[in-house]
């Protein structure tokens, strides 16, 4: 029932015969809840990636999750390619590409270094390079989705 004091109903206190959770039980309950929430999040993430819509613009490309190498190669790479990301085998040396990277959406493929060249701003503009999404090295990756032009490359710093 509860107690009424000053016109407010307060819930009743636990009865002596009800057993309160021990610290260990509470910790185990918390750990099980965290595990369940992580599993639910993973299921939702997989559903999202299984239903990826075709990429039209760099903003359409989702953030690539941090997962183990096997899962990345067998699950995420094929879905990126299916949605329109250009596979590494189809890249052309010196070609400008439009895509997604943490620092840019325009990059040029350099077959000699096996990386994309791009410009980034860090205490001023500087040249940098990054890997194709199939060559994950733990750093930001470029996901190319369409061919760019020399004009895109020339004007990349004015965007």
PDB file of C-alpha atoms in Angstrom:
ATOM      1  CA  UNK A   1       0.000   0.000   0.000  1.00  0.00           C
ATOM      2  CA  UNK A   2       2.208   2.765   1.239  1.00  0.00           C
ATOM      3  CA  UNK A   3       2.209   5.588   3.717  1.00  0.00           C
ATOM      4  CA  UNK A   4       0.480   8.932   3.295  1.00  0.00           C
ATOM      5  CA  UNK A   5       2.324  11.850   4.837  1.00  0.00           C
ATOM      6  CA  UNK A   6       1.662  15.528   4.145  1.00  0.00           C
ATOM      7  CA  UNK A   7      -0.840  14.474   1.488  1.00  0.00           C
ATOM      8  CA  UNK A   8       1.756  12.485  -0.515  1.00  0.00           C
ATOM      9  CA  UNK A   9       1.663   8.723  -0.926  1.00  0.00           C
ATOM     10  CA  UNK A  10       5.051   7.082  -0.391  1.00  0.00           C
ATOM     11  CA  UNK A  11       5.616   3.529  -1.580  1.00  0.00           C
ATOM     12  CA  UNK A  12       5.963   1.011   1.156  1.00  0.00           C
ATOM     13  CA  UNK A  13       9.401  -0.198   2.110  1.00  0.00           C
ATOM     14  CA  UNK A  14      10.400  -3.755   1.211  1.00  0.00           C
ATOM     15  CA  UNK A  15       9.147  -6.269   3.678  1.00  0.00           C
ATOM     16  CA  UNK A  16      11.679  -8.085   5.821  1.00  0.00           C
ATOM     17  CA  UNK A  17      10.869 -11.407   4.185  1.00  0.00           C
ATOM     18  CA  UNK A  18      11.734 -10.066   0.671  1.00  0.00           C
ATOM     19  CA  UNK A  19      15.336 -10.783  -0.215  1.00  0.00           C
ATOM     20  CA  UNK A  20      17.320  -7.861  -1.566  1.00  0.00           C
ATOM     21  CA  UNK A  21      19.798  -8.548  -4.386  1.00  0.00           C
ATOM     22  CA  UNK A  22      23.307  -9.103  -3.255  1.00  0.00           C
ATOM     23  CA  UNK A  23      26.097  -7.080  -4.822  1.00  0.00           C
ATOM     24  CA  UNK A  24      27.153 -10.113  -6.859  1.00  0.00           C
ATOM     25  CA  UNK A  25      23.607 -10.710  -8.125  1.00  0.00           C
ATOM     26  CA  UNK A  26      23.266  -7.058  -9.086  1.00  0.00           C
ATOM     27  CA  UNK A  27      26.605  -7.169 -10.938  1.00  0.00           C
ATOM     28  CA  UNK A  28      25.606 -10.358 -12.784  1.00  0.00           C
ATOM     29  CA  UNK A  29      22.231  -8.819 -13.681  1.00  0.00           C
ATOM     30  CA  UNK A  30      23.981  -5.708 -15.016  1.00  0.00           C
ATOM     31  CA  UNK A  31      26.443  -7.770 -17.084  1.00  0.00           C
ATOM     32  CA  UNK A  32      23.614  -9.821 -18.583  1.00  0.00           C
ATOM     33  CA  UNK A  33      21.718  -6.638 -19.475  1.00  0.00           C
ATOM     34  CA  UNK A  34      24.804  -5.148 -21.153  1.00  0.00           C
ATOM     35  CA  UNK A  35      25.352  -8.375 -23.113  1.00  0.00           C
ATOM     36  CA  UNK A  36      21.712  -8.422 -24.245  1.00  0.00           C
ATOM     37  CA  UNK A  37      21.853  -4.764 -25.342  1.00  0.00           C
ATOM     38  CA  UNK A  38      25.078  -5.370 -27.288  1.00  0.00           C
ATOM     39  CA  UNK A  39      23.528  -8.366 -29.044  1.00  0.00           C
ATOM     40  CA  UNK A  40      20.431  -6.325 -29.932  1.00  0.00           C
ATOM     41  CA  UNK A  41      22.615  -3.487 -31.258  1.00  0.00           C
ATOM     42  CA  UNK A  42      24.614  -5.960 -33.364  1.00  0.00           C
ATOM     43  CA  UNK A  43      21.404  -7.428 -34.822  1.00  0.00           C
ATOM     44  CA  UNK A  44      20.143  -3.935 -35.736  1.00  0.00           C
ATOM     45  CA  UNK A  45      23.508  -3.026 -37.292  1.00  0.00           C
ATOM     46  CA  UNK A  46      23.496  -6.190 -39.428  1.00  0.00           C
ATOM     47  CA  UNK A  47      19.899  -5.510 -40.517  1.00  0.00           C
ATOM     48  CA  UNK A  48      20.902  -1.964 -41.522  1.00  0.00           C
ATOM     49  CA  UNK A  49      23.900  -3.193 -43.532  1.00  0.00           C
ATOM     50  CA  UNK A  50      21.864  -5.959 -45.186  1.00  0.00           C
ATOM     51  CA  UNK A  51      19.404  -3.309 -46.417  1.00  0.00           C
ATOM     52  CA  UNK A  52      21.915  -0.686 -47.633  1.00  0.00           C
ATOM     53  CA  UNK A  53      20.512   1.542 -50.348  1.00  0.00           C
ATOM     54  CA  UNK A  54      22.648   2.372 -53.397  1.00  0.00           C
ATOM     55  CA  UNK A  55      25.192   5.140 -52.812  1.00  0.00           C
ATOM     56  CA  UNK A  56      24.512   8.324 -54.784  1.00  0.00           C
ATOM     57  CA  UNK A  57      26.535  10.810 -52.753  1.00  0.00           C
ATOM     58  CA  UNK A  58      29.399  10.461 -50.260  1.00  0.00           C
ATOM     59  CA  UNK A  59      26.984  11.258 -47.417  1.00  0.00           C
ATOM     60  CA  UNK A  60      25.089   8.041 -48.239  1.00  0.00           C
ATOM     61  CA  UNK A  61      28.039   5.890 -47.165  1.00  0.00           C
ATOM     62  CA  UNK A  62      27.630   4.676 -43.568  1.00  0.00           C
ATOM     63  CA  UNK A  63      30.399   4.725 -41.011  1.00  0.00           C
ATOM     64  CA  UNK A  64      32.321   1.487 -41.201  1.00  0.00           C
ATOM     65  CA  UNK A  65      32.172  -0.308 -37.843  1.00  0.00           C
ATOM     66  CA  UNK A  66      35.222  -1.691 -36.061  1.00  0.00           C
ATOM     67  CA  UNK A  67      34.938  -5.455 -36.284  1.00  0.00           C
ATOM     68  CA  UNK A  68      37.339  -8.357 -36.610  1.00  0.00           C
ATOM     69  CA  UNK A  69      39.110  -8.843 -39.934  1.00  0.00           C
ATOM     70  CA  UNK A  70      37.168 -11.949 -40.994  1.00  0.00           C
ATOM     71  CA  UNK A  71      33.768 -10.313 -40.427  1.00  0.00           C
ATOM     72  CA  UNK A  72      34.909  -7.132 -42.180  1.00  0.00           C
ATOM     73  CA  UNK A  73      36.106  -9.004 -45.290  1.00  0.00           C
ATOM     74  CA  UNK A  74      33.214 -11.464 -45.464  1.00  0.00           C
ATOM     75  CA  UNK A  75      30.297  -9.237 -44.456  1.00  0.00           C
ATOM     76  CA  UNK A  76      31.010  -5.496 -44.760  1.00  0.00           C
ATOM     77  CA  UNK A  77      33.176  -5.296 -47.898  1.00  0.00           C
ATOM     78  CA  UNK A  78      30.689  -7.210 -50.096  1.00  0.00           C
ATOM     79  CA  UNK A  79      27.838  -4.989 -48.885  1.00  0.00           C
ATOM     80  CA  UNK A  80      29.799  -1.808 -49.617  1.00  0.00           C
ATOM     81  CA  UNK A  81      30.498  -3.054 -53.146  1.00  0.00           C
ATOM     82  CA  UNK A  82      26.869  -4.151 -53.655  1.00  0.00           C
ATOM     83  CA  UNK A  83      25.703  -0.644 -52.665  1.00  0.00           C
ATOM     84  CA  UNK A  84      28.025   0.992 -55.193  1.00  0.00           C
ATOM     85  CA  UNK A  85      31.501   1.282 -53.699  1.00  0.00           C
ATOM     86  CA  UNK A  86      34.162   0.724 -56.347  1.00  0.00           C
ATOM     87  CA  UNK A  87      36.285  -2.384 -55.703  1.00  0.00           C
ATOM     88  CA  UNK A  88      40.040  -1.957 -55.591  1.00  0.00           C
ATOM     89  CA  UNK A  89      40.549  -4.176 -58.647  1.00  0.00           C
ATOM     90  CA  UNK A  90      38.576  -1.660 -60.758  1.00  0.00           C
ATOM     91  CA  UNK A  91      40.575   1.452 -59.784  1.00  0.00           C
ATOM     92  CA  UNK A  92      42.542   3.339 -62.455  1.00  0.00           C
ATOM     93  CA  UNK A  93      45.950   4.872 -61.732  1.00  0.00           C
ATOM     94  CA  UNK A  94      45.741   8.672 -61.610  1.00  0.00           C
ATOM     95  CA  UNK A  95      41.937   8.723 -61.716  1.00  0.00           C
ATOM     96  CA  UNK A  96      40.086  11.124 -59.434  1.00  0.00           C
ATOM     97  CA  UNK A  97      37.280   9.557 -57.387  1.00  0.00           C
ATOM     98  CA  UNK A  98      34.368  10.933 -55.391  1.00  0.00           C
ATOM     99  CA  UNK A  99      33.702   9.059 -52.174  1.00  0.00           C
ATOM    100  CA  UNK A 100      33.891   9.184 -48.414  1.00  0.00           C
ATOM    101  CA  UNK A 101      36.811   9.616 -46.030  1.00  0.00           C
ATOM    102  CA  UNK A 102      37.053  11.319 -42.666  1.00  0.00           C
ATOM    103  CA  UNK A 103      38.954  14.275 -44.186  1.00  0.00           C
ATOM    104  CA  UNK A 104      37.781  14.496 -47.786  1.00  0.00           C
ATOM    105  CA  UNK A 105      35.324  13.377 -50.424  1.00  0.00           C
ATOM    106  CA  UNK A 106      37.759  13.708 -53.375  1.00  0.00           C
ATOM    107  CA  UNK A 107      40.871  11.597 -53.820  1.00  0.00           C
ATOM    108  CA  UNK A 108      43.170  10.368 -56.592  1.00  0.00           C
ATOM    109  CA  UNK A 109      44.195   6.695 -56.859  1.00  0.00           C
ATOM    110  CA  UNK A 110      47.954   6.116 -56.883  1.00  0.00           C
ATOM    111  CA  UNK A 111      48.713   2.587 -58.084  1.00  0.00           C
ATOM    112  CA  UNK A 112      52.421   2.963 -57.198  1.00  0.00           C
ATOM    113  CA  UNK A 113      51.753   3.530 -53.506  1.00  0.00           C
ATOM    114  CA  UNK A 114      48.548   1.469 -53.529  1.00  0.00           C
ATOM    115  CA  UNK A 115      46.788   4.367 -51.769  1.00  0.00           C
ATOM    116  CA  UNK A 116      44.599   7.375 -52.434  1.00  0.00           C
ATOM    117  CA  UNK A 117      46.193  10.841 -52.394  1.00  0.00           C
ATOM    118  CA  UNK A 118      44.146  13.683 -50.966  1.00  0.00           C
ATOM    119  CA  UNK A 119      44.465  17.030 -49.209  1.00  0.00           C
ATOM    120  CA  UNK A 120      43.576  17.548 -45.578  1.00  0.00           C
ATOM    121  CA  UNK A 121      43.600  20.497 -43.257  1.00  0.00           C
ATOM    122  CA  UNK A 122      45.734  20.165 -40.149  1.00  0.00           C
ATOM    123  CA  UNK A 123      47.496  23.370 -39.130  1.00  0.00           C
ATOM    124  CA  UNK A 124      47.172  24.315 -42.812  1.00  0.00           C
ATOM    125  CA  UNK A 125      46.580  22.331 -45.994  1.00  0.00           C
ATOM    126  CA  UNK A 126      48.810  19.310 -46.494  1.00  0.00           C
ATOM    127  CA  UNK A 127      48.996  16.291 -48.752  1.00  0.00           C
ATOM    128  CA  UNK A 128      48.083  12.964 -47.221  1.00  0.00           C
ATOM    129  CA  UNK A 129      47.210   9.464 -48.328  1.00  0.00           C
ATOM    130  CA  UNK A 130      44.814   6.787 -47.193  1.00  0.00           C
ATOM    131  CA  UNK A 131      43.921   3.202 -47.946  1.00  0.00           C
ATOM    132  CA  UNK A 132      41.102   1.844 -50.043  1.00  0.00           C
ATOM    133  CA  UNK A 133      38.330   0.349 -47.885  1.00  0.00           C
ATOM    134  CA  UNK A 134      39.464  -3.179 -48.827  1.00  0.00           C
ATOM    135  CA  UNK A 135      42.877  -2.512 -47.212  1.00  0.00           C
ATOM    136  CA  UNK A 136      41.840  -1.675 -43.655  1.00  0.00           C
ATOM    137  CA  UNK A 137      44.881  -0.683 -41.598  1.00  0.00           C
ATOM    138  CA  UNK A 138      43.016   0.685 -38.592  1.00  0.00           C
ATOM    139  CA  UNK A 139      42.998   4.254 -39.915  1.00  0.00           C
ATOM    140  CA  UNK A 140      40.414   6.177 -41.928  1.00  0.00           C
ATOM    141  CA  UNK A 141      39.610   4.570 -45.280  1.00  0.00           C
ATOM    142  CA  UNK A 142      38.425   6.022 -48.582  1.00  0.00           C
ATOM    143  CA  UNK A 143      35.270   4.510 -50.084  1.00  0.00           C
ATOM    144  CA  UNK A 144      35.088   5.568 -53.761  1.00  0.00           C
ATOM    145  CA  UNK A 145      31.631   5.553 -55.330  1.00  0.00           C
ATOM    146  CA  UNK A 146      32.061   7.349 -58.656  1.00  0.00           C
ATOM    147  CA  UNK A 147      34.588   8.859 -61.009  1.00  0.00           C
ATOM    148  CA  UNK A 148      35.566  12.447 -60.444  1.00  0.00           C
ATOM    149  CA  UNK A 149      37.051  14.953 -62.879  1.00  0.00           C
ATOM    150  CA  UNK A 150      40.251  16.959 -63.042  1.00  0.00           C
ATOM    151  CA  UNK A 151      38.087  19.968 -62.266  1.00  0.00           C
ATOM    152  CA  UNK A 152      36.940  18.260 -59.033  1.00  0.00           C
ATOM    153  CA  UNK A 153      40.594  17.659 -58.131  1.00  0.00           C
ATOM    154  CA  UNK A 154      41.610  21.244 -58.936  1.00  0.00           C
ATOM    155  CA  UNK A 155      38.691  22.740 -57.000  1.00  0.00           C
ATOM    156  CA  UNK A 156      38.819  20.343 -54.023  1.00  0.00           C
ATOM    157  CA  UNK A 157      40.246  22.970 -51.656  1.00  0.00           C
ATOM    158  CA  UNK A 158      37.571  25.537 -52.451  1.00  0.00           C
ATOM    159  CA  UNK A 159      34.622  23.345 -51.432  1.00  0.00           C
TER     160      UNK A 159
END
